[in-house]
């Protein structure tokens, strides 16, 4: 069920975002106090970042992580076509509830996900797979807004431009039982030191009434 929060106070941490590790470098055992999240991301022609924050018990945000996906295309006899690859990212985290806050494209445009984002839980001693996080509707929306507002110069001379408009919600595809089984079965091949089980974790939708009501979600 989609939650609608009319007003919250989110105090953001000033710390720089921590990058997601390459999946193969994840170290986690069933006895660890930390947990981890596993995320599939589509490789698109343009690079993008998706940012994550932890929701504290008092509703504030703390600790920022980023999942970076480099742009990628395929060269075929018929020309350049979009890549069909996916990137598997792994982030070791403290147990708790987390939220995707914003999407950054090409280091120029940034969308705050107040109108539709995803939350997920991290549990100790397990690697939670939440499926493929699909930002394509958000990225397409930023291109449309940037074109309409004349922000298509590269690099954009004003730095990163943050859009406050309503964008399509960030969505998660899966997790499917087949992919969870594949990740759990192939732990020894995919990860250097992952003995913790891989489990499915469904990301829940979350939305705010407005950009202003989202507090410090993207500020």
PDB file of C-alpha atoms in Angstrom:
ATOM      1  CA  UNK A   1       0.000   0.000   0.000  1.00  0.00           C
ATOM      2  CA  UNK A   2       1.282   3.437  -0.876  1.00  0.00           C
ATOM      3  CA  UNK A   3       1.906   5.693   2.085  1.00  0.00           C
ATOM      4  CA  UNK A   4       1.195   9.422   1.871  1.00  0.00           C
ATOM      5  CA  UNK A   5       3.068  11.546   4.394  1.00  0.00           C
ATOM      6  CA  UNK A   6       1.645  15.048   4.703  1.00  0.00           C
ATOM      7  CA  UNK A   7       4.420  16.529   6.798  1.00  0.00           C
ATOM      8  CA  UNK A   8       7.649  15.201   8.255  1.00  0.00           C
ATOM      9  CA  UNK A   9      10.840  16.720   9.551  1.00  0.00           C
ATOM     10  CA  UNK A  10      13.867  15.084   7.984  1.00  0.00           C
ATOM     11  CA  UNK A  11      17.248  16.337   9.191  1.00  0.00           C
ATOM     12  CA  UNK A  12      19.869  15.312   6.643  1.00  0.00           C
ATOM     13  CA  UNK A  13      23.429  14.425   7.490  1.00  0.00           C
ATOM     14  CA  UNK A  14      26.133  16.670   6.042  1.00  0.00           C
ATOM     15  CA  UNK A  15      28.438  13.740   5.389  1.00  0.00           C
ATOM     16  CA  UNK A  16      29.436  12.960   1.828  1.00  0.00           C
ATOM     17  CA  UNK A  17      27.677   9.976   0.217  1.00  0.00           C
ATOM     18  CA  UNK A  18      29.367   6.605   0.528  1.00  0.00           C
ATOM     19  CA  UNK A  19      29.626   4.702  -2.740  1.00  0.00           C
ATOM     20  CA  UNK A  20      28.211   1.217  -3.094  1.00  0.00           C
ATOM     21  CA  UNK A  21      30.909  -1.403  -3.275  1.00  0.00           C
ATOM     22  CA  UNK A  22      31.331  -3.671  -6.232  1.00  0.00           C
ATOM     23  CA  UNK A  23      29.246  -6.740  -5.552  1.00  0.00           C
ATOM     24  CA  UNK A  24      32.231  -9.086  -5.480  1.00  0.00           C
ATOM     25  CA  UNK A  25      33.839  -7.190  -2.589  1.00  0.00           C
ATOM     26  CA  UNK A  26      30.906  -7.665  -0.187  1.00  0.00           C
ATOM     27  CA  UNK A  27      31.878  -9.302   3.096  1.00  0.00           C
ATOM     28  CA  UNK A  28      29.052 -10.503   5.319  1.00  0.00           C
ATOM     29  CA  UNK A  29      28.398 -13.523   7.525  1.00  0.00           C
ATOM     30  CA  UNK A  30      25.239 -14.705   9.319  1.00  0.00           C
ATOM     31  CA  UNK A  31      26.824 -13.656  12.632  1.00  0.00           C
ATOM     32  CA  UNK A  32      27.410 -10.028  11.584  1.00  0.00           C
ATOM     33  CA  UNK A  33      25.447  -7.231  13.246  1.00  0.00           C
ATOM     34  CA  UNK A  34      25.251  -5.445   9.884  1.00  0.00           C
ATOM     35  CA  UNK A  35      23.237  -6.492   6.885  1.00  0.00           C
ATOM     36  CA  UNK A  36      23.447  -5.683   3.184  1.00  0.00           C
ATOM     37  CA  UNK A  37      21.254  -4.726   0.258  1.00  0.00           C
ATOM     38  CA  UNK A  38      21.754  -6.082  -3.272  1.00  0.00           C
ATOM     39  CA  UNK A  39      20.442  -4.021  -6.179  1.00  0.00           C
ATOM     40  CA  UNK A  40      20.328  -4.706  -9.908  1.00  0.00           C
ATOM     41  CA  UNK A  41      20.511  -1.623 -12.156  1.00  0.00           C
ATOM     42  CA  UNK A  42      20.093  -1.339 -15.913  1.00  0.00           C
ATOM     43  CA  UNK A  43      23.104  -0.035 -17.831  1.00  0.00           C
ATOM     44  CA  UNK A  44      21.815   2.834 -19.957  1.00  0.00           C
ATOM     45  CA  UNK A  45      23.552   5.037 -22.561  1.00  0.00           C
ATOM     46  CA  UNK A  46      23.991   7.820 -19.961  1.00  0.00           C
ATOM     47  CA  UNK A  47      25.509   7.370 -16.513  1.00  0.00           C
ATOM     48  CA  UNK A  48      23.436   7.993 -13.393  1.00  0.00           C
ATOM     49  CA  UNK A  49      23.537   7.871  -9.593  1.00  0.00           C
ATOM     50  CA  UNK A  50      20.775   6.775  -7.223  1.00  0.00           C
ATOM     51  CA  UNK A  51      21.069   8.016  -3.630  1.00  0.00           C
ATOM     52  CA  UNK A  52      19.980   6.210  -0.464  1.00  0.00           C
ATOM     53  CA  UNK A  53      19.575   7.412   3.141  1.00  0.00           C
ATOM     54  CA  UNK A  54      18.722   5.690   6.422  1.00  0.00           C
ATOM     55  CA  UNK A  55      15.484   6.692   8.168  1.00  0.00           C
ATOM     56  CA  UNK A  56      16.156   7.138  11.872  1.00  0.00           C
ATOM     57  CA  UNK A  57      13.502   6.304  14.536  1.00  0.00           C
ATOM     58  CA  UNK A  58      12.700  10.019  14.922  1.00  0.00           C
ATOM     59  CA  UNK A  59      12.077  10.390  11.176  1.00  0.00           C
ATOM     60  CA  UNK A  60      15.352  12.148  10.386  1.00  0.00           C
ATOM     61  CA  UNK A  61      17.740  10.995   7.675  1.00  0.00           C
ATOM     62  CA  UNK A  62      21.298   9.871   8.359  1.00  0.00           C
ATOM     63  CA  UNK A  63      24.127   8.307   6.397  1.00  0.00           C
ATOM     64  CA  UNK A  64      24.054   8.715   2.631  1.00  0.00           C
ATOM     65  CA  UNK A  65      24.982   6.064   0.060  1.00  0.00           C
ATOM     66  CA  UNK A  66      25.135   6.242  -3.713  1.00  0.00           C
ATOM     67  CA  UNK A  67      24.787   3.583  -6.389  1.00  0.00           C
ATOM     68  CA  UNK A  68      26.646   4.636  -9.541  1.00  0.00           C
ATOM     69  CA  UNK A  69      25.897   3.044 -12.900  1.00  0.00           C
ATOM     70  CA  UNK A  70      28.208   3.972 -15.767  1.00  0.00           C
ATOM     71  CA  UNK A  71      26.765   4.591 -19.203  1.00  0.00           C
ATOM     72  CA  UNK A  72      27.032   1.670 -21.593  1.00  0.00           C
ATOM     73  CA  UNK A  73      26.071   0.835 -25.185  1.00  0.00           C
ATOM     74  CA  UNK A  74      26.596  -2.160 -27.484  1.00  0.00           C
ATOM     75  CA  UNK A  75      28.354  -1.934 -30.823  1.00  0.00           C
ATOM     76  CA  UNK A  76      26.657  -4.199 -33.361  1.00  0.00           C
ATOM     77  CA  UNK A  77      26.881  -4.640 -37.155  1.00  0.00           C
ATOM     78  CA  UNK A  78      23.720  -2.520 -37.308  1.00  0.00           C
ATOM     79  CA  UNK A  79      25.199   0.314 -35.267  1.00  0.00           C
ATOM     80  CA  UNK A  80      25.177   1.417 -31.646  1.00  0.00           C
ATOM     81  CA  UNK A  81      22.279   0.084 -29.578  1.00  0.00           C
ATOM     82  CA  UNK A  82      21.412   0.319 -25.868  1.00  0.00           C
ATOM     83  CA  UNK A  83      23.123  -2.189 -23.602  1.00  0.00           C
ATOM     84  CA  UNK A  84      21.139  -5.086 -22.177  1.00  0.00           C
ATOM     85  CA  UNK A  85      23.548  -5.550 -19.270  1.00  0.00           C
ATOM     86  CA  UNK A  86      22.709  -5.006 -15.628  1.00  0.00           C
ATOM     87  CA  UNK A  87      25.001  -3.970 -12.808  1.00  0.00           C
ATOM     88  CA  UNK A  88      24.764  -5.731  -9.454  1.00  0.00           C
ATOM     89  CA  UNK A  89      25.622  -3.394  -6.569  1.00  0.00           C
ATOM     90  CA  UNK A  90      26.105  -4.362  -2.922  1.00  0.00           C
ATOM     91  CA  UNK A  91      25.945  -2.026   0.069  1.00  0.00           C
ATOM     92  CA  UNK A  92      26.732  -3.145   3.615  1.00  0.00           C
ATOM     93  CA  UNK A  93      24.522  -1.229   6.075  1.00  0.00           C
ATOM     94  CA  UNK A  94      23.350  -1.119   9.653  1.00  0.00           C
ATOM     95  CA  UNK A  95      19.959  -2.758  10.233  1.00  0.00           C
ATOM     96  CA  UNK A  96      17.066  -0.392   9.730  1.00  0.00           C
ATOM     97  CA  UNK A  97      14.790   1.271   7.198  1.00  0.00           C
ATOM     98  CA  UNK A  98      16.207   3.032   4.140  1.00  0.00           C
ATOM     99  CA  UNK A  99      14.839   5.277   1.399  1.00  0.00           C
ATOM    100  CA  UNK A 100      15.916   6.268  -2.119  1.00  0.00           C
ATOM    101  CA  UNK A 101      16.099  10.062  -2.066  1.00  0.00           C
ATOM    102  CA  UNK A 102      17.178  11.330  -5.494  1.00  0.00           C
ATOM    103  CA  UNK A 103      18.460  10.458  -8.949  1.00  0.00           C
ATOM    104  CA  UNK A 104      21.391  12.271 -10.565  1.00  0.00           C
ATOM    105  CA  UNK A 105      21.988  12.099 -14.324  1.00  0.00           C
ATOM    106  CA  UNK A 106      25.324  12.847 -16.005  1.00  0.00           C
ATOM    107  CA  UNK A 107      26.357  14.981 -13.002  1.00  0.00           C
ATOM    108  CA  UNK A 108      24.155  17.791 -14.392  1.00  0.00           C
ATOM    109  CA  UNK A 109      20.514  17.159 -13.451  1.00  0.00           C
ATOM    110  CA  UNK A 110      19.060  15.874 -10.220  1.00  0.00           C
ATOM    111  CA  UNK A 111      15.494  14.822  -9.436  1.00  0.00           C
ATOM    112  CA  UNK A 112      14.122  14.742  -5.904  1.00  0.00           C
ATOM    113  CA  UNK A 113      11.921  11.654  -5.536  1.00  0.00           C
ATOM    114  CA  UNK A 114       9.285  13.248  -3.284  1.00  0.00           C
ATOM    115  CA  UNK A 115       6.404  12.225  -5.570  1.00  0.00           C
ATOM    116  CA  UNK A 116       7.268   8.537  -5.567  1.00  0.00           C
ATOM    117  CA  UNK A 117      10.188   6.635  -4.116  1.00  0.00           C
ATOM    118  CA  UNK A 118      10.970   3.295  -2.462  1.00  0.00           C
ATOM    119  CA  UNK A 119      11.872   2.165   1.041  1.00  0.00           C
ATOM    120  CA  UNK A 120      13.373  -1.127   2.140  1.00  0.00           C
ATOM    121  CA  UNK A 121      14.523  -2.899   5.292  1.00  0.00           C
ATOM    122  CA  UNK A 122      18.017  -4.149   6.079  1.00  0.00           C
ATOM    123  CA  UNK A 123      18.272  -7.032   8.557  1.00  0.00           C
ATOM    124  CA  UNK A 124      21.394  -8.246  10.366  1.00  0.00           C
ATOM    125  CA  UNK A 125      23.271 -11.197   8.947  1.00  0.00           C
ATOM    126  CA  UNK A 126      21.458 -11.381   5.592  1.00  0.00           C
ATOM    127  CA  UNK A 127      21.925  -9.887   2.119  1.00  0.00           C
ATOM    128  CA  UNK A 128      18.552  -8.528   1.028  1.00  0.00           C
ATOM    129  CA  UNK A 129      17.926  -8.465  -2.725  1.00  0.00           C
ATOM    130  CA  UNK A 130      15.305  -5.856  -3.667  1.00  0.00           C
ATOM    131  CA  UNK A 131      15.246  -6.474  -7.419  1.00  0.00           C
ATOM    132  CA  UNK A 132      16.091  -4.080 -10.233  1.00  0.00           C
ATOM    133  CA  UNK A 133      15.634  -0.404  -9.389  1.00  0.00           C
ATOM    134  CA  UNK A 134      14.440   1.217 -12.603  1.00  0.00           C
ATOM    135  CA  UNK A 135      15.086   4.990 -12.945  1.00  0.00           C
ATOM    136  CA  UNK A 136      14.283   5.249 -16.662  1.00  0.00           C
ATOM    137  CA  UNK A 137      10.979   7.177 -16.317  1.00  0.00           C
ATOM    138  CA  UNK A 138      12.757   9.620 -13.981  1.00  0.00           C
ATOM    139  CA  UNK A 139      15.705  10.059 -16.344  1.00  0.00           C
ATOM    140  CA  UNK A 140      13.384  10.602 -19.312  1.00  0.00           C
ATOM    141  CA  UNK A 141      11.474  13.192 -17.292  1.00  0.00           C
ATOM    142  CA  UNK A 142      14.664  15.093 -16.483  1.00  0.00           C
ATOM    143  CA  UNK A 143      15.646  15.178 -20.155  1.00  0.00           C
ATOM    144  CA  UNK A 144      12.213  16.552 -21.071  1.00  0.00           C
ATOM    145  CA  UNK A 145      12.360  19.253 -18.386  1.00  0.00           C
ATOM    146  CA  UNK A 146      15.977  20.150 -19.194  1.00  0.00           C
ATOM    147  CA  UNK A 147      15.115  20.531 -22.887  1.00  0.00           C
ATOM    148  CA  UNK A 148      12.113  22.712 -22.109  1.00  0.00           C
ATOM    149  CA  UNK A 149      14.121  24.906 -19.717  1.00  0.00           C
ATOM    150  CA  UNK A 150      17.205  25.217 -21.913  1.00  0.00           C
ATOM    151  CA  UNK A 151      19.481  23.262 -19.586  1.00  0.00           C
ATOM    152  CA  UNK A 152      20.884  20.920 -22.207  1.00  0.00           C
ATOM    153  CA  UNK A 153      24.352  22.445 -22.505  1.00  0.00           C
ATOM    154  CA  UNK A 154      27.106  20.020 -21.555  1.00  0.00           C
ATOM    155  CA  UNK A 155      28.527  20.620 -19.096  1.00  0.00           C
ATOM    156  CA  UNK A 156      25.679  22.668 -17.670  1.00  0.00           C
ATOM    157  CA  UNK A 157      27.333  25.967 -16.738  1.00  0.00           C
ATOM    158  CA  UNK A 158      25.344  26.383 -13.529  1.00  0.00           C
ATOM    159  CA  UNK A 159      26.489  23.120 -11.935  1.00  0.00           C
ATOM    160  CA  UNK A 160      23.948  20.534 -10.831  1.00  0.00           C
ATOM    161  CA  UNK A 161      20.363  21.637 -11.393  1.00  0.00           C
ATOM    162  CA  UNK A 162      17.832  20.151  -8.982  1.00  0.00           C
ATOM    163  CA  UNK A 163      14.313  19.684 -10.293  1.00  0.00           C
ATOM    164  CA  UNK A 164      11.453  20.044  -7.831  1.00  0.00           C
ATOM    165  CA  UNK A 165       8.782  18.973 -10.293  1.00  0.00           C
ATOM    166  CA  UNK A 166       6.708  15.812  -9.918  1.00  0.00           C
ATOM    167  CA  UNK A 167       8.409  12.915 -11.705  1.00  0.00           C
ATOM    168  CA  UNK A 168       7.175   9.379 -12.305  1.00  0.00           C
ATOM    169  CA  UNK A 169       7.868   7.216  -9.247  1.00  0.00           C
ATOM    170  CA  UNK A 170      11.037   5.224  -8.886  1.00  0.00           C
ATOM    171  CA  UNK A 171      10.083   1.598  -9.341  1.00  0.00           C
ATOM    172  CA  UNK A 172      11.505  -1.799  -8.458  1.00  0.00           C
ATOM    173  CA  UNK A 173      11.221  -4.777 -10.803  1.00  0.00           C
ATOM    174  CA  UNK A 174      11.131  -7.947  -8.759  1.00  0.00           C
ATOM    175  CA  UNK A 175      12.649  -9.449  -6.740  1.00  0.00           C
ATOM    176  CA  UNK A 176      11.968 -12.697  -8.561  1.00  0.00           C
ATOM    177  CA  UNK A 177      12.445 -16.071  -6.903  1.00  0.00           C
ATOM    178  CA  UNK A 178      14.673 -17.161  -9.795  1.00  0.00           C
ATOM    179  CA  UNK A 179      17.087 -14.242  -9.337  1.00  0.00           C
ATOM    180  CA  UNK A 180      17.232 -14.677  -5.550  1.00  0.00           C
ATOM    181  CA  UNK A 181      17.991 -18.384  -5.996  1.00  0.00           C
ATOM    182  CA  UNK A 182      20.690 -17.573  -8.565  1.00  0.00           C
ATOM    183  CA  UNK A 183      22.407 -15.057  -6.275  1.00  0.00           C
ATOM    184  CA  UNK A 184      22.230 -17.367  -3.262  1.00  0.00           C
ATOM    185  CA  UNK A 185      23.420 -20.405  -5.227  1.00  0.00           C
ATOM    186  CA  UNK A 186      26.316 -18.553  -6.876  1.00  0.00           C
ATOM    187  CA  UNK A 187      27.567 -16.701  -3.786  1.00  0.00           C
ATOM    188  CA  UNK A 188      31.014 -18.293  -4.043  1.00  0.00           C
ATOM    189  CA  UNK A 189      31.399 -17.098  -7.659  1.00  0.00           C
ATOM    190  CA  UNK A 190      29.809 -13.661  -7.342  1.00  0.00           C
ATOM    191  CA  UNK A 191      31.171 -12.589  -3.956  1.00  0.00           C
ATOM    192  CA  UNK A 192      34.551 -12.918  -2.285  1.00  0.00           C
ATOM    193  CA  UNK A 193      33.370 -13.359   1.281  1.00  0.00           C
ATOM    194  CA  UNK A 194      29.591 -13.645   1.474  1.00  0.00           C
ATOM    195  CA  UNK A 195      28.475 -16.517   3.681  1.00  0.00           C
ATOM    196  CA  UNK A 196      25.249 -14.800   4.762  1.00  0.00           C
ATOM    197  CA  UNK A 197      22.123 -15.982   2.925  1.00  0.00           C
ATOM    198  CA  UNK A 198      20.594 -13.959   0.092  1.00  0.00           C
ATOM    199  CA  UNK A 199      16.906 -13.296   0.734  1.00  0.00           C
ATOM    200  CA  UNK A 200      14.154 -11.450  -1.123  1.00  0.00           C
ATOM    201  CA  UNK A 201      13.142  -8.033   0.201  1.00  0.00           C
ATOM    202  CA  UNK A 202      10.249  -6.196  -1.431  1.00  0.00           C
ATOM    203  CA  UNK A 203      10.723  -2.425  -1.638  1.00  0.00           C
ATOM    204  CA  UNK A 204       7.656  -0.480  -0.502  1.00  0.00           C
ATOM    205  CA  UNK A 205       6.380   2.663  -2.276  1.00  0.00           C
ATOM    206  CA  UNK A 206       6.505   5.975  -0.436  1.00  0.00           C
ATOM    207  CA  UNK A 207       5.345   9.428  -1.492  1.00  0.00           C
ATOM    208  CA  UNK A 208       5.048  12.901  -0.014  1.00  0.00           C
ATOM    209  CA  UNK A 209       2.317  15.460  -0.572  1.00  0.00           C
ATOM    210  CA  UNK A 210       4.743  17.979  -2.085  1.00  0.00           C
ATOM    211  CA  UNK A 211       8.437  18.866  -2.403  1.00  0.00           C
ATOM    212  CA  UNK A 212       8.069  21.133   0.630  1.00  0.00           C
ATOM    213  CA  UNK A 213       6.432  18.374   2.677  1.00  0.00           C
ATOM    214  CA  UNK A 214       9.365  16.047   2.034  1.00  0.00           C
ATOM    215  CA  UNK A 215      11.454  18.035   4.496  1.00  0.00           C
ATOM    216  CA  UNK A 216      15.142  17.463   3.857  1.00  0.00           C
ATOM    217  CA  UNK A 217      14.702  14.439   1.593  1.00  0.00           C
ATOM    218  CA  UNK A 218      16.787  16.119  -1.117  1.00  0.00           C
ATOM    219  CA  UNK A 219      18.266  19.126   0.669  1.00  0.00           C
TER     220      UNK A 219
END
